[in-house]
PDB file of C-alpha atoms and ligand atoms in Angstrom:
ATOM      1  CA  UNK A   1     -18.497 -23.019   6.272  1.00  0.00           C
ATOM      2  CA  UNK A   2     -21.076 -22.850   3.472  1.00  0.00           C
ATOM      3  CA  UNK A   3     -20.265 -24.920   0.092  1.00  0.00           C
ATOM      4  CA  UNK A   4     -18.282 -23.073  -2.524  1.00  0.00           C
ATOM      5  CA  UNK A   5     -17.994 -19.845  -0.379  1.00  0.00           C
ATOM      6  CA  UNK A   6     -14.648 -18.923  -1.690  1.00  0.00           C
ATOM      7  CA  UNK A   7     -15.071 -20.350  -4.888  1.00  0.00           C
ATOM      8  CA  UNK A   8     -14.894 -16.911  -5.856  1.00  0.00           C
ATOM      9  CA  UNK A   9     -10.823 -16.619  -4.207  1.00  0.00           C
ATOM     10  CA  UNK A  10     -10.094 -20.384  -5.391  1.00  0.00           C
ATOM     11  CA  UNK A  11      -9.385 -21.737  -9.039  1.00  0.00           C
ATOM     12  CA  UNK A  12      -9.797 -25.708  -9.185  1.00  0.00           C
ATOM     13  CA  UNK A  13     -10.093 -26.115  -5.735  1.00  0.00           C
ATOM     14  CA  UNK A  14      -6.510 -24.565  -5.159  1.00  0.00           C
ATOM     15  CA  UNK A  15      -6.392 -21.500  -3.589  1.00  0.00           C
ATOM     16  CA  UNK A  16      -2.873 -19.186  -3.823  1.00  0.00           C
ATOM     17  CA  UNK A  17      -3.572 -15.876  -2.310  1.00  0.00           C
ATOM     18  CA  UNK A  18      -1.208 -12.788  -2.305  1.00  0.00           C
ATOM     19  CA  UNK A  19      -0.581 -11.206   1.381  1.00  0.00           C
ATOM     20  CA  UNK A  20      -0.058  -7.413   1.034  1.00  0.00           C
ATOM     21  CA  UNK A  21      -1.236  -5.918   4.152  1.00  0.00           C
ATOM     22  CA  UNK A  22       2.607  -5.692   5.528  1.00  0.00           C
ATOM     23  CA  UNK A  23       2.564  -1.986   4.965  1.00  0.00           C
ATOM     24  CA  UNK A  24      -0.017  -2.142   8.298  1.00  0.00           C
ATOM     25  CA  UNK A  25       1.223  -5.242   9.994  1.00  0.00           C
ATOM     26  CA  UNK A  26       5.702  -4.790   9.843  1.00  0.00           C
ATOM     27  CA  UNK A  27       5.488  -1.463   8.159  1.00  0.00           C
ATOM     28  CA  UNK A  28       8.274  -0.291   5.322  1.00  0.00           C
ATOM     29  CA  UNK A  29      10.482  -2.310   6.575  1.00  0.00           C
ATOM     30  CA  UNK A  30       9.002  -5.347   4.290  1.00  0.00           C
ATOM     31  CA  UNK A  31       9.866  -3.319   1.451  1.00  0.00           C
ATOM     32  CA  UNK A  32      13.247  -2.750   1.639  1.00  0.00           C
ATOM     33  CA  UNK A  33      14.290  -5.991  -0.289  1.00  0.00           C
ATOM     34  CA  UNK A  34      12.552  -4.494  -3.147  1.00  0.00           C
ATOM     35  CA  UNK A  35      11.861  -1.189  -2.617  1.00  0.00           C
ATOM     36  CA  UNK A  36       9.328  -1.332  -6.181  1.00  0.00           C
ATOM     37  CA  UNK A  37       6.621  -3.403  -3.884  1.00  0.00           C
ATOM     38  CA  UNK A  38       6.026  -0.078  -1.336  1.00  0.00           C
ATOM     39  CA  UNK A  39       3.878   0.816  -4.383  1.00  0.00           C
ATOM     40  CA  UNK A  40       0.670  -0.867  -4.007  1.00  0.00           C
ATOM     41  CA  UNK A  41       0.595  -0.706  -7.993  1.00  0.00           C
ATOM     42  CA  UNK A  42       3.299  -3.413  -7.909  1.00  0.00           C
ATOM     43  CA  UNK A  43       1.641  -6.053  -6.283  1.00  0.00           C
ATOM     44  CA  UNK A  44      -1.489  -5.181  -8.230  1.00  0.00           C
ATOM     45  CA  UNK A  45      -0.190  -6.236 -11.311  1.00  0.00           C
ATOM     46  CA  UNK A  46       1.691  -9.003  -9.464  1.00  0.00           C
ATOM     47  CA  UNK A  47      -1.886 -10.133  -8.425  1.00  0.00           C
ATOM     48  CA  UNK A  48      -2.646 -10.371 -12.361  1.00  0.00           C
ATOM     49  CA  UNK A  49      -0.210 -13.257 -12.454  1.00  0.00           C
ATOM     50  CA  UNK A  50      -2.371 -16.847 -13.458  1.00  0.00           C
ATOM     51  CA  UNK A  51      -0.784 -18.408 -10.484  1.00  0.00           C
ATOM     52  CA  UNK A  52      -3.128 -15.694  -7.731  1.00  0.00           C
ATOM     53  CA  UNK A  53      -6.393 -16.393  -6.906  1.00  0.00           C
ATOM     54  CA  UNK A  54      -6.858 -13.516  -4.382  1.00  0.00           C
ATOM     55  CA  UNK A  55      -4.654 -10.365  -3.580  1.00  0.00           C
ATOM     56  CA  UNK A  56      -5.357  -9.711   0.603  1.00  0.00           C
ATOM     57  CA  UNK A  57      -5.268  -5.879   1.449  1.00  0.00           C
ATOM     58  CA  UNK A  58      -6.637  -3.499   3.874  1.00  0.00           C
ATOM     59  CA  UNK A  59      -9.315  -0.829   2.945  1.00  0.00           C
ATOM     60  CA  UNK A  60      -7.117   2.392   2.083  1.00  0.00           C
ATOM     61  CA  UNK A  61      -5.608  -0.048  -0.247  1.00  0.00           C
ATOM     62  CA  UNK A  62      -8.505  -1.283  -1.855  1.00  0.00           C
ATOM     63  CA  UNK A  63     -10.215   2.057  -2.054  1.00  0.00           C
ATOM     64  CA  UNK A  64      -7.184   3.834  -3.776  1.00  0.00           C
ATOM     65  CA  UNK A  65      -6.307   0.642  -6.119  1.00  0.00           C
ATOM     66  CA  UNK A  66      -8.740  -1.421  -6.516  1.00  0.00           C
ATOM     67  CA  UNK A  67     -11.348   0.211  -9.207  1.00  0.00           C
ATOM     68  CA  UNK A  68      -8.691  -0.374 -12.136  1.00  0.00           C
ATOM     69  CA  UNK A  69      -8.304  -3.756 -11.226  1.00  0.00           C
ATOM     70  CA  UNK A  70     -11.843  -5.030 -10.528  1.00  0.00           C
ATOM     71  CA  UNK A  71     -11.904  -7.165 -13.854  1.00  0.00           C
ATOM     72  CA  UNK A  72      -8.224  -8.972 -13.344  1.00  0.00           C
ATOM     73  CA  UNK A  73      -8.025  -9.418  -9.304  1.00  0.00           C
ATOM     74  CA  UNK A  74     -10.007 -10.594  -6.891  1.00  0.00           C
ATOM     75  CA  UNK A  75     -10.034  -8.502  -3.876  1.00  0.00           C
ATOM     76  CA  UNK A  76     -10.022 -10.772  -0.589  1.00  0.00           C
ATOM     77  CA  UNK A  77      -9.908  -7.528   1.958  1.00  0.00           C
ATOM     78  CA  UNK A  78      -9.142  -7.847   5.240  1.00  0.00           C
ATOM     79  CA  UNK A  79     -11.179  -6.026   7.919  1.00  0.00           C
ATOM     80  CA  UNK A  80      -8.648  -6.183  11.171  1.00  0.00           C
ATOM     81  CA  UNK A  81      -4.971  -5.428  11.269  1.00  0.00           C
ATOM     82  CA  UNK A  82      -2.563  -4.085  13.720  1.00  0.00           C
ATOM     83  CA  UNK A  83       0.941  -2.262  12.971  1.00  0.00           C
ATOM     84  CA  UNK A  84       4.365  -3.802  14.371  1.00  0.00           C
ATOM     85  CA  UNK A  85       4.063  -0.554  16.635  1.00  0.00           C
ATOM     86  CA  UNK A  86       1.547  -1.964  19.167  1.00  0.00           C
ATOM     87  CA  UNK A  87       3.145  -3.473  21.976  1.00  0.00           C
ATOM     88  CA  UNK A  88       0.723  -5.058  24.292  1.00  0.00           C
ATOM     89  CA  UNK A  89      -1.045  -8.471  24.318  1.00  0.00           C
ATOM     90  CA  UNK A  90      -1.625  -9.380  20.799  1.00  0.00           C
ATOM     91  CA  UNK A  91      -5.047  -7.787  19.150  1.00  0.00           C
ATOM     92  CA  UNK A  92      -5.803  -6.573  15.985  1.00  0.00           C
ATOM     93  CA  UNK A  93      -8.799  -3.410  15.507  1.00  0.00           C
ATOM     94  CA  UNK A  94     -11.368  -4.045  13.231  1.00  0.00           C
ATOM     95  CA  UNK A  95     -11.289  -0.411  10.671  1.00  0.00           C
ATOM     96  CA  UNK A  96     -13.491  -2.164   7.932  1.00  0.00           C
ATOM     97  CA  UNK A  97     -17.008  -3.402   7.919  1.00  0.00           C
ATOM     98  CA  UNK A  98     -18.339  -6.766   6.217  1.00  0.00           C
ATOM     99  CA  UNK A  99     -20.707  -4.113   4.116  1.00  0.00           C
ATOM    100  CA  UNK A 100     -18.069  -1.951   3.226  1.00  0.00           C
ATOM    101  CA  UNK A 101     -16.277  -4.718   1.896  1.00  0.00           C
ATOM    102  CA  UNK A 102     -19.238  -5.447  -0.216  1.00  0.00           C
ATOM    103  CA  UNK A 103     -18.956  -1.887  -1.684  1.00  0.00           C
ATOM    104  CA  UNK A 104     -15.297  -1.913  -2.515  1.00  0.00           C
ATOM    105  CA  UNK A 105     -16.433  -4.989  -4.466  1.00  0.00           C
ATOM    106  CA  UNK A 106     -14.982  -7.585  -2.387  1.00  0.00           C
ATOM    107  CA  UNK A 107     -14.949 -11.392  -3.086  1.00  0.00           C
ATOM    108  CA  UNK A 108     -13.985 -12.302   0.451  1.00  0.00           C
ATOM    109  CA  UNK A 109     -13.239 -10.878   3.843  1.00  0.00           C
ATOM    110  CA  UNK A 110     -10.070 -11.545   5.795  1.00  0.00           C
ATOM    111  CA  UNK A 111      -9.742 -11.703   9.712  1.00  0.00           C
ATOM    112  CA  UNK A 112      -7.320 -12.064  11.890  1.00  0.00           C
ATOM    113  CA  UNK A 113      -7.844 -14.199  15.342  1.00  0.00           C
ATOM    114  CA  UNK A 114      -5.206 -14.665  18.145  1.00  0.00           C
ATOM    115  CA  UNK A 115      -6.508 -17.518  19.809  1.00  0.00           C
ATOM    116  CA  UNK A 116      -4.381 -17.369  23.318  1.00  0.00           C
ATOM    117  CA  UNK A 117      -4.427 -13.826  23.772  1.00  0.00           C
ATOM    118  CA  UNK A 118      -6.072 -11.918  26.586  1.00  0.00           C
ATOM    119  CA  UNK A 119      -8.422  -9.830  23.567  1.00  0.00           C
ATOM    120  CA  UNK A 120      -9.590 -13.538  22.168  1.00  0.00           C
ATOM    121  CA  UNK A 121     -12.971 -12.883  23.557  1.00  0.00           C
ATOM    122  CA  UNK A 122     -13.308  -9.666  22.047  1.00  0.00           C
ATOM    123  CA  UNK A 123     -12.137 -11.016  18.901  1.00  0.00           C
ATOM    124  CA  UNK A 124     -14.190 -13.652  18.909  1.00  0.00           C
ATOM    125  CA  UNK A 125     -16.968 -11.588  18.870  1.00  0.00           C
ATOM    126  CA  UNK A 126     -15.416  -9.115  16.375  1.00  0.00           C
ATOM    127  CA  UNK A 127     -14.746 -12.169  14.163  1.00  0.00           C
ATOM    128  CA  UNK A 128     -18.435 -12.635  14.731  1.00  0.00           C
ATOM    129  CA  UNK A 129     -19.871  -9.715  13.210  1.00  0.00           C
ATOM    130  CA  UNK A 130     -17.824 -10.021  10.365  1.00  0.00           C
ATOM    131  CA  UNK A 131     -18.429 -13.301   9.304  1.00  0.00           C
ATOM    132  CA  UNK A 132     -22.257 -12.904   9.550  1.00  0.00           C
ATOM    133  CA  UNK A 133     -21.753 -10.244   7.505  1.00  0.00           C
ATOM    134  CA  UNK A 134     -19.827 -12.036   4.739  1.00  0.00           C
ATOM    135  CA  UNK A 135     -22.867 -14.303   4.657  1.00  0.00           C
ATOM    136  CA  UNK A 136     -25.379 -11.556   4.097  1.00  0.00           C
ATOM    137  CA  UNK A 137     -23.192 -10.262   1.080  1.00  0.00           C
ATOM    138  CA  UNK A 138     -22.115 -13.292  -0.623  1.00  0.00           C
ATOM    139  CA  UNK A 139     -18.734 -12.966   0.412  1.00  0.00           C
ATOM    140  CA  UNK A 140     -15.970 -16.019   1.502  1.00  0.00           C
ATOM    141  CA  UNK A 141     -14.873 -15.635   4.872  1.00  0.00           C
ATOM    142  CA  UNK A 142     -10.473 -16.215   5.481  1.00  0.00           C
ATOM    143  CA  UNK A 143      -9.775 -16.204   9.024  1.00  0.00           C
ATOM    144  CA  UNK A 144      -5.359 -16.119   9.561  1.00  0.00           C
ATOM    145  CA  UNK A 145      -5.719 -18.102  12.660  1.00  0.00           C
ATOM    146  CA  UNK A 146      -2.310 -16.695  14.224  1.00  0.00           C
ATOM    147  CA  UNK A 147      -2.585 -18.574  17.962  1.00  0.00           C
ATOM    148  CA  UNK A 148      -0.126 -16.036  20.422  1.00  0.00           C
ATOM    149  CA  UNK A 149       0.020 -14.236  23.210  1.00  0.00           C
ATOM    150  CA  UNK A 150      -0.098 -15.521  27.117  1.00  0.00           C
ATOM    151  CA  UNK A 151      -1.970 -18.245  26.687  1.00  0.00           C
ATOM    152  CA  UNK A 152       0.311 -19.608  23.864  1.00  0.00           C
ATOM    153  CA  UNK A 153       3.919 -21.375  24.868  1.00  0.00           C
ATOM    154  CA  UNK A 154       4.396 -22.661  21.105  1.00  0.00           C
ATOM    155  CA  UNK A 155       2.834 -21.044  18.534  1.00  0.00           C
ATOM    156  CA  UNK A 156       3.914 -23.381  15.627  1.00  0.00           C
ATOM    157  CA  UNK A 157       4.007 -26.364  17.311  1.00  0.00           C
ATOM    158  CA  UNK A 158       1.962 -29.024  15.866  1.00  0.00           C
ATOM    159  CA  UNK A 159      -1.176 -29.147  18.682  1.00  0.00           C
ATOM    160  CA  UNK A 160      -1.449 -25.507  18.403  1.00  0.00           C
ATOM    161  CA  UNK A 161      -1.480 -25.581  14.528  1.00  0.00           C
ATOM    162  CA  UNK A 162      -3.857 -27.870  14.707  1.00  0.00           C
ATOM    163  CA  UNK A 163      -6.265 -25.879  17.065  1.00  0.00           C
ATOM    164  CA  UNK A 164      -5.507 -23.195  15.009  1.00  0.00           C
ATOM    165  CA  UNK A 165      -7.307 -24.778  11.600  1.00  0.00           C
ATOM    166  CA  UNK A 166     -10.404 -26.100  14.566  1.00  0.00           C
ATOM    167  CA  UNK A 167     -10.864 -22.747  15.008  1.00  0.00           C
ATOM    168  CA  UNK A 168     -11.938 -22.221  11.879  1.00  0.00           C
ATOM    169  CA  UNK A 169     -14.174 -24.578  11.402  1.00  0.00           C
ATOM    170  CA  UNK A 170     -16.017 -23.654  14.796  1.00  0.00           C
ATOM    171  CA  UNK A 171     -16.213 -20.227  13.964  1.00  0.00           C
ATOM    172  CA  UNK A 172     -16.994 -20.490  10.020  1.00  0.00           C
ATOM    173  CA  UNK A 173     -14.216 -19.917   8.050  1.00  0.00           C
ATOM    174  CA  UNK A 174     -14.281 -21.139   4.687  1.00  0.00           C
ATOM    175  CA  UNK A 175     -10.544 -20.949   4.333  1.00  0.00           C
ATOM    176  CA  UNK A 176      -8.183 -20.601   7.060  1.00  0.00           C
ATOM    177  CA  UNK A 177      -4.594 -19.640   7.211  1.00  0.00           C
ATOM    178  CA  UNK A 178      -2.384 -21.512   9.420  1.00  0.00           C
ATOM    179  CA  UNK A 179       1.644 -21.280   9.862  1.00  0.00           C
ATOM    180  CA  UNK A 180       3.401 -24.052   8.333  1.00  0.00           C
ATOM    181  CA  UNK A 181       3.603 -26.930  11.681  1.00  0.00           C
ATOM    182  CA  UNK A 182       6.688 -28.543  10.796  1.00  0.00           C
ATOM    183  CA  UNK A 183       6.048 -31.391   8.818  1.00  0.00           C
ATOM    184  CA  UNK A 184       3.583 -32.461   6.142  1.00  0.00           C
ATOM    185  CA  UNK A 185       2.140 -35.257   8.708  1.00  0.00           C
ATOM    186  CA  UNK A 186       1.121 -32.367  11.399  1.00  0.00           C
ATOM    187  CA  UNK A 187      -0.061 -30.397   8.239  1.00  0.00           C
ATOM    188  CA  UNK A 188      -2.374 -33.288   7.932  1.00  0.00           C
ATOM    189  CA  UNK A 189      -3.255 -33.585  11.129  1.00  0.00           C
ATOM    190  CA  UNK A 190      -4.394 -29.841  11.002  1.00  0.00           C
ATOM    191  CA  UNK A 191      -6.338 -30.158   7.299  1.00  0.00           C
ATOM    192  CA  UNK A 192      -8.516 -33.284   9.458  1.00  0.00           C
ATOM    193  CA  UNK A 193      -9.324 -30.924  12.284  1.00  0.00           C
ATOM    194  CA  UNK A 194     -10.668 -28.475  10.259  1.00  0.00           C
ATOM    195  CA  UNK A 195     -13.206 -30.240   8.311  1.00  0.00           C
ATOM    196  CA  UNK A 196     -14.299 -28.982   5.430  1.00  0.00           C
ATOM    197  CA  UNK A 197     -12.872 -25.626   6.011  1.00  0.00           C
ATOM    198  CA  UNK A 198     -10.167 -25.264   3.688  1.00  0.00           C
ATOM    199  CA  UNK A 199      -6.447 -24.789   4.864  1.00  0.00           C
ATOM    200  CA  UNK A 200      -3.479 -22.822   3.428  1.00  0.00           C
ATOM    201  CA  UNK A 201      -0.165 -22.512   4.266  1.00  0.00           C
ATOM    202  CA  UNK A 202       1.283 -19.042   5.349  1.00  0.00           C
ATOM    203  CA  UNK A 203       4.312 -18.001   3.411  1.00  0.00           C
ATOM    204  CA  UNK A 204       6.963 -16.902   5.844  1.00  0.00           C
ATOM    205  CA  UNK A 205       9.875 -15.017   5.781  1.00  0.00           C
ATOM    206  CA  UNK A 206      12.362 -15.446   2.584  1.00  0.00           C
ATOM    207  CA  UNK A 207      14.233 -18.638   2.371  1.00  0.00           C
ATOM    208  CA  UNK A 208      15.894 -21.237  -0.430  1.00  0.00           C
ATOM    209  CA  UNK A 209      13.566 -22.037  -2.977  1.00  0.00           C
ATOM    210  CA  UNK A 210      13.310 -25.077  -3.418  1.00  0.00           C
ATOM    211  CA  UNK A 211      12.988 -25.876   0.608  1.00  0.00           C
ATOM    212  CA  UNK A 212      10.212 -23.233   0.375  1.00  0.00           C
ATOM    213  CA  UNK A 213       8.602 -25.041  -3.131  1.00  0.00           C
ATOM    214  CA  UNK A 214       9.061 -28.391  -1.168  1.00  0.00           C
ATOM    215  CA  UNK A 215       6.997 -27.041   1.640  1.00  0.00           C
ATOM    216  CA  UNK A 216       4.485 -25.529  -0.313  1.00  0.00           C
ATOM    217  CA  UNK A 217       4.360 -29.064  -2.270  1.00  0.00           C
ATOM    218  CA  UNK A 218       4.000 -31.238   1.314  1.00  0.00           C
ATOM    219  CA  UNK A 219       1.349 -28.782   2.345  1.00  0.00           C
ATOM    220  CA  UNK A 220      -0.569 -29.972  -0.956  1.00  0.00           C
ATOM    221  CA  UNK A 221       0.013 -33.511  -0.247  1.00  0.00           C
ATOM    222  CA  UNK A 222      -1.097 -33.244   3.589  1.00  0.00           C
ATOM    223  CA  UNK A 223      -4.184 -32.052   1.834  1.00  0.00           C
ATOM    224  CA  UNK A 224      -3.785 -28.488   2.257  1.00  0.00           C
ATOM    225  CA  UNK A 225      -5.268 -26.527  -0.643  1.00  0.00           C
ATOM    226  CA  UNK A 226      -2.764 -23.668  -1.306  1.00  0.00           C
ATOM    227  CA  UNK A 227      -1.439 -20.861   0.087  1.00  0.00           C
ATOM    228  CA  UNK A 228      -1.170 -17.550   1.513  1.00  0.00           C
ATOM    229  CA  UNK A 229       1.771 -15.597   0.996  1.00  0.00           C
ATOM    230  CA  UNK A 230       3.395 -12.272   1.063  1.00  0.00           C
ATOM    231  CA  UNK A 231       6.979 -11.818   1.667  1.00  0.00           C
ATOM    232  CA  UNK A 232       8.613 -14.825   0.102  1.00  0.00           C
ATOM    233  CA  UNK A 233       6.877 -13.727  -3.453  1.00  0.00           C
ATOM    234  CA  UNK A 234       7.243  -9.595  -3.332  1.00  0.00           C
ATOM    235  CA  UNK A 235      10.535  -9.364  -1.307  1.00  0.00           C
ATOM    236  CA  UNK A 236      12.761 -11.632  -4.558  1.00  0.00           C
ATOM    237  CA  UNK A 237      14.181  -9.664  -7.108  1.00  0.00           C
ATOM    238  CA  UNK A 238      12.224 -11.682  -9.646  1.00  0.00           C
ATOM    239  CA  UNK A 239       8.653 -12.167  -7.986  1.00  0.00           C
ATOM    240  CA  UNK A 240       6.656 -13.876 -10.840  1.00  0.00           C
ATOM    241  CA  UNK A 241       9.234 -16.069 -11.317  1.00  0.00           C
ATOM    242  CA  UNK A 242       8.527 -17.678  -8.351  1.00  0.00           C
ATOM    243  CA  UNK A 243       5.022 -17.292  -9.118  1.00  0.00           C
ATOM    244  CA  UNK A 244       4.984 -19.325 -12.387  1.00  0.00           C
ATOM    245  CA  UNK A 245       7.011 -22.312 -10.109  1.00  0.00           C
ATOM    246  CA  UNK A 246       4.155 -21.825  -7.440  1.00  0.00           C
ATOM    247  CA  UNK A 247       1.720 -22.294 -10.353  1.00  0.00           C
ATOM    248  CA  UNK A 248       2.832 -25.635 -11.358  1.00  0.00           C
ATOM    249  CA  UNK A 249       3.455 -26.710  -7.290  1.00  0.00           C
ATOM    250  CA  UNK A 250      -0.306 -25.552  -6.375  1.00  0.00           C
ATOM    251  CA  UNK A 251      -2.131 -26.399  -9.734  1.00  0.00           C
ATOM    252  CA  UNK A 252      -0.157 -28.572 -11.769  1.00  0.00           C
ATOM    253  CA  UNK A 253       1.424 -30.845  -9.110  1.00  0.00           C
ATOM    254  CA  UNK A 254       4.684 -30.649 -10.291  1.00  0.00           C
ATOM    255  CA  UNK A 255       7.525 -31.434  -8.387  1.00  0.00           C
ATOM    256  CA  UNK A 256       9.213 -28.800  -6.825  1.00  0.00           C
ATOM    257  CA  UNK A 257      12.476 -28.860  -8.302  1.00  0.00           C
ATOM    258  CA  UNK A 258      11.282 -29.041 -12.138  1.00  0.00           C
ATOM    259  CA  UNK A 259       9.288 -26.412 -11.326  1.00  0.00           C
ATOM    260  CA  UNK A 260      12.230 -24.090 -10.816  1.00  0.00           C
ATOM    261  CA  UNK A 261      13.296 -25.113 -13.951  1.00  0.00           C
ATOM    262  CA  UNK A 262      10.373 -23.918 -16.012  1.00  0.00           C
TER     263      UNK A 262
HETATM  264  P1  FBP B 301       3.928 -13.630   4.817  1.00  0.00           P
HETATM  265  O1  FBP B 301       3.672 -14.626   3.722  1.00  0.00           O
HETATM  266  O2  FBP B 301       4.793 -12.514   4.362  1.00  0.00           O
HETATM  267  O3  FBP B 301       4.420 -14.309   6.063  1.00  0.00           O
HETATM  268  O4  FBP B 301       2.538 -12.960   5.114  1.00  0.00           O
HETATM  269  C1  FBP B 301       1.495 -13.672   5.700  1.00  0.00           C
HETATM  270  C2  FBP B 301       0.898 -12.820   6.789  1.00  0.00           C
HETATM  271  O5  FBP B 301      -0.177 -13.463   7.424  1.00  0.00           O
HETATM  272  C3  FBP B 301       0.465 -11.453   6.313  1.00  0.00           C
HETATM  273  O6  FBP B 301      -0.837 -11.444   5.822  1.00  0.00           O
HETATM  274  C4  FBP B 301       0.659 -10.640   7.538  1.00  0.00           C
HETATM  275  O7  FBP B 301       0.967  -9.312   7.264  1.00  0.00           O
HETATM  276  C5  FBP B 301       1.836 -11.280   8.196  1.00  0.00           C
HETATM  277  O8  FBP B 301       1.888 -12.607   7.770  1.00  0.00           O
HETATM  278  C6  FBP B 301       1.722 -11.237   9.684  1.00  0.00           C
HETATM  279  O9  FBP B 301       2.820 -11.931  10.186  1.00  0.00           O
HETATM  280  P2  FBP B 301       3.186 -11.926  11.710  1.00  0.00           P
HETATM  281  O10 FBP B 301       1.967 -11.474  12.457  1.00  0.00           O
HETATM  282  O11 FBP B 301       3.569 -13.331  12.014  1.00  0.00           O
HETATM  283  O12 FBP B 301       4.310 -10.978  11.849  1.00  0.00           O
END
């Protein structure tokens, strides 16, 4: 990782990005919860919200949204992604370039790796490319270090969380995205093995606030620096409400059940 690389997706060190590439990666089912968010528009102006450093989309995205919100959002695009269609050994095609990134006007590039799975080599390599190419542009690198696939009997397990976030230090993320290991001490176990990459917590699938704020908050204190998140913001009826108690977990430090209360 180079210094301050993704200063440009973080704001006082914290870093809360907002996942929208579900359209690609579970398809319309993801919107069905609130059927508003199948309109990329939504999540947009969602990304506007004080509380998001980063809004994490795919290309077709970015080209057809992204010019009327260059001066409020900052565009973290992803260059790999695979639809829930795909059945085989986990992979993910690259349909982006670092450079075309660049020329959308991107902050940061986003990359998935499935350490474990029989394509790892060719991702590696993928991952590769891309990240070189960040470096050329300017740009921070995110790798979601999903672990799956033969080679992987636990994928959240704390070991294999923790080789996750390694992972991205060896192969130069400057943030990497890591599902949540259990407990706030494997958390920490994970944020030591990678260095001085940064980590953040993936969001998950919907569940009681204030178990998902107190996550969110151990993450923080395990020395995690935010999050990345998709579904547990846009699928709630009342997404920036959770947004302005995510605010005061990530950046504020407040505990998580006053922050419901604001
Ligand atoms: P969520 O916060 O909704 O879990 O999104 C995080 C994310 O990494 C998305 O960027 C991606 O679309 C999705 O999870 C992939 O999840 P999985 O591969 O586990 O189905």
């Amino acid at each position: 990782m180079l210094p301050h690389a993704d200063d440009a997706i973080s704001r006082d060190g914290k870093t809360l990005i907002l996942a929208y590439d579900h359209g690609l990666e579970h398809g319309p089912v993801d919107f069905e919860p609130n059927p508003s968010t199948a309109d990329p528009e939504r999540l947009f102006e969602l990304a506007t919200h004080d509380a998001v450093t980063a809004l994490a989309v795919q290309k077709g995205v970015a080209e057809a949204y992204y010019p009327d919100y260059e001066d409020d959002v900052n565009l973290l695009l992803k260059l790999n992604g695979t639809s829930n269609l795909w059945m085989g050994e986990p992979d993910s095609p690259v349909n982006c370039s670092a450079e075309y990134a660049a020329e959308l006007g991107a902050d940061a590039i986003g990359f998935t790796l499935y350490g474990g799975s029989n394509h790892e080599v060719e991702m590696a390599e993928e991952f590769r490319e891309a990240q070189e190419g960040a470096r050329d542009h300017d740009m921070g690198v995110v790798m979601w270090s999903y672990p799956r696939g033969q080679g992987v009997k636990n994928d959240t397990s704390p070991d294999t969380i923790s080789y996750a976030a390694r992972l991205g230090l060896e192969l130069g993320a400057d943030v990497v995205k890591v599902k949540y290991p259990g407990s706030a001490e494997a958390m920490g176990e994970a944020v030591r093995m990678a260095g001085p990459t940064k980590v953040v917590m993936s969001g998950g699938t919907m569940r009681d606030d204030k178990a998902f704020l107190r996550n969110v908050a151990d993450a923080i204190d395990a020395g995690a620096t935010g999050l990345a998140v998709g579904r547990n913001v846009f699928q709630r009826d009342d997404p920036e409400r959770i947004l302005d108690a995510l605010e005061a977990v990530v950046f504020q430090e407040v505990d998580p059940a006053e922050a419901l209360a604001i």
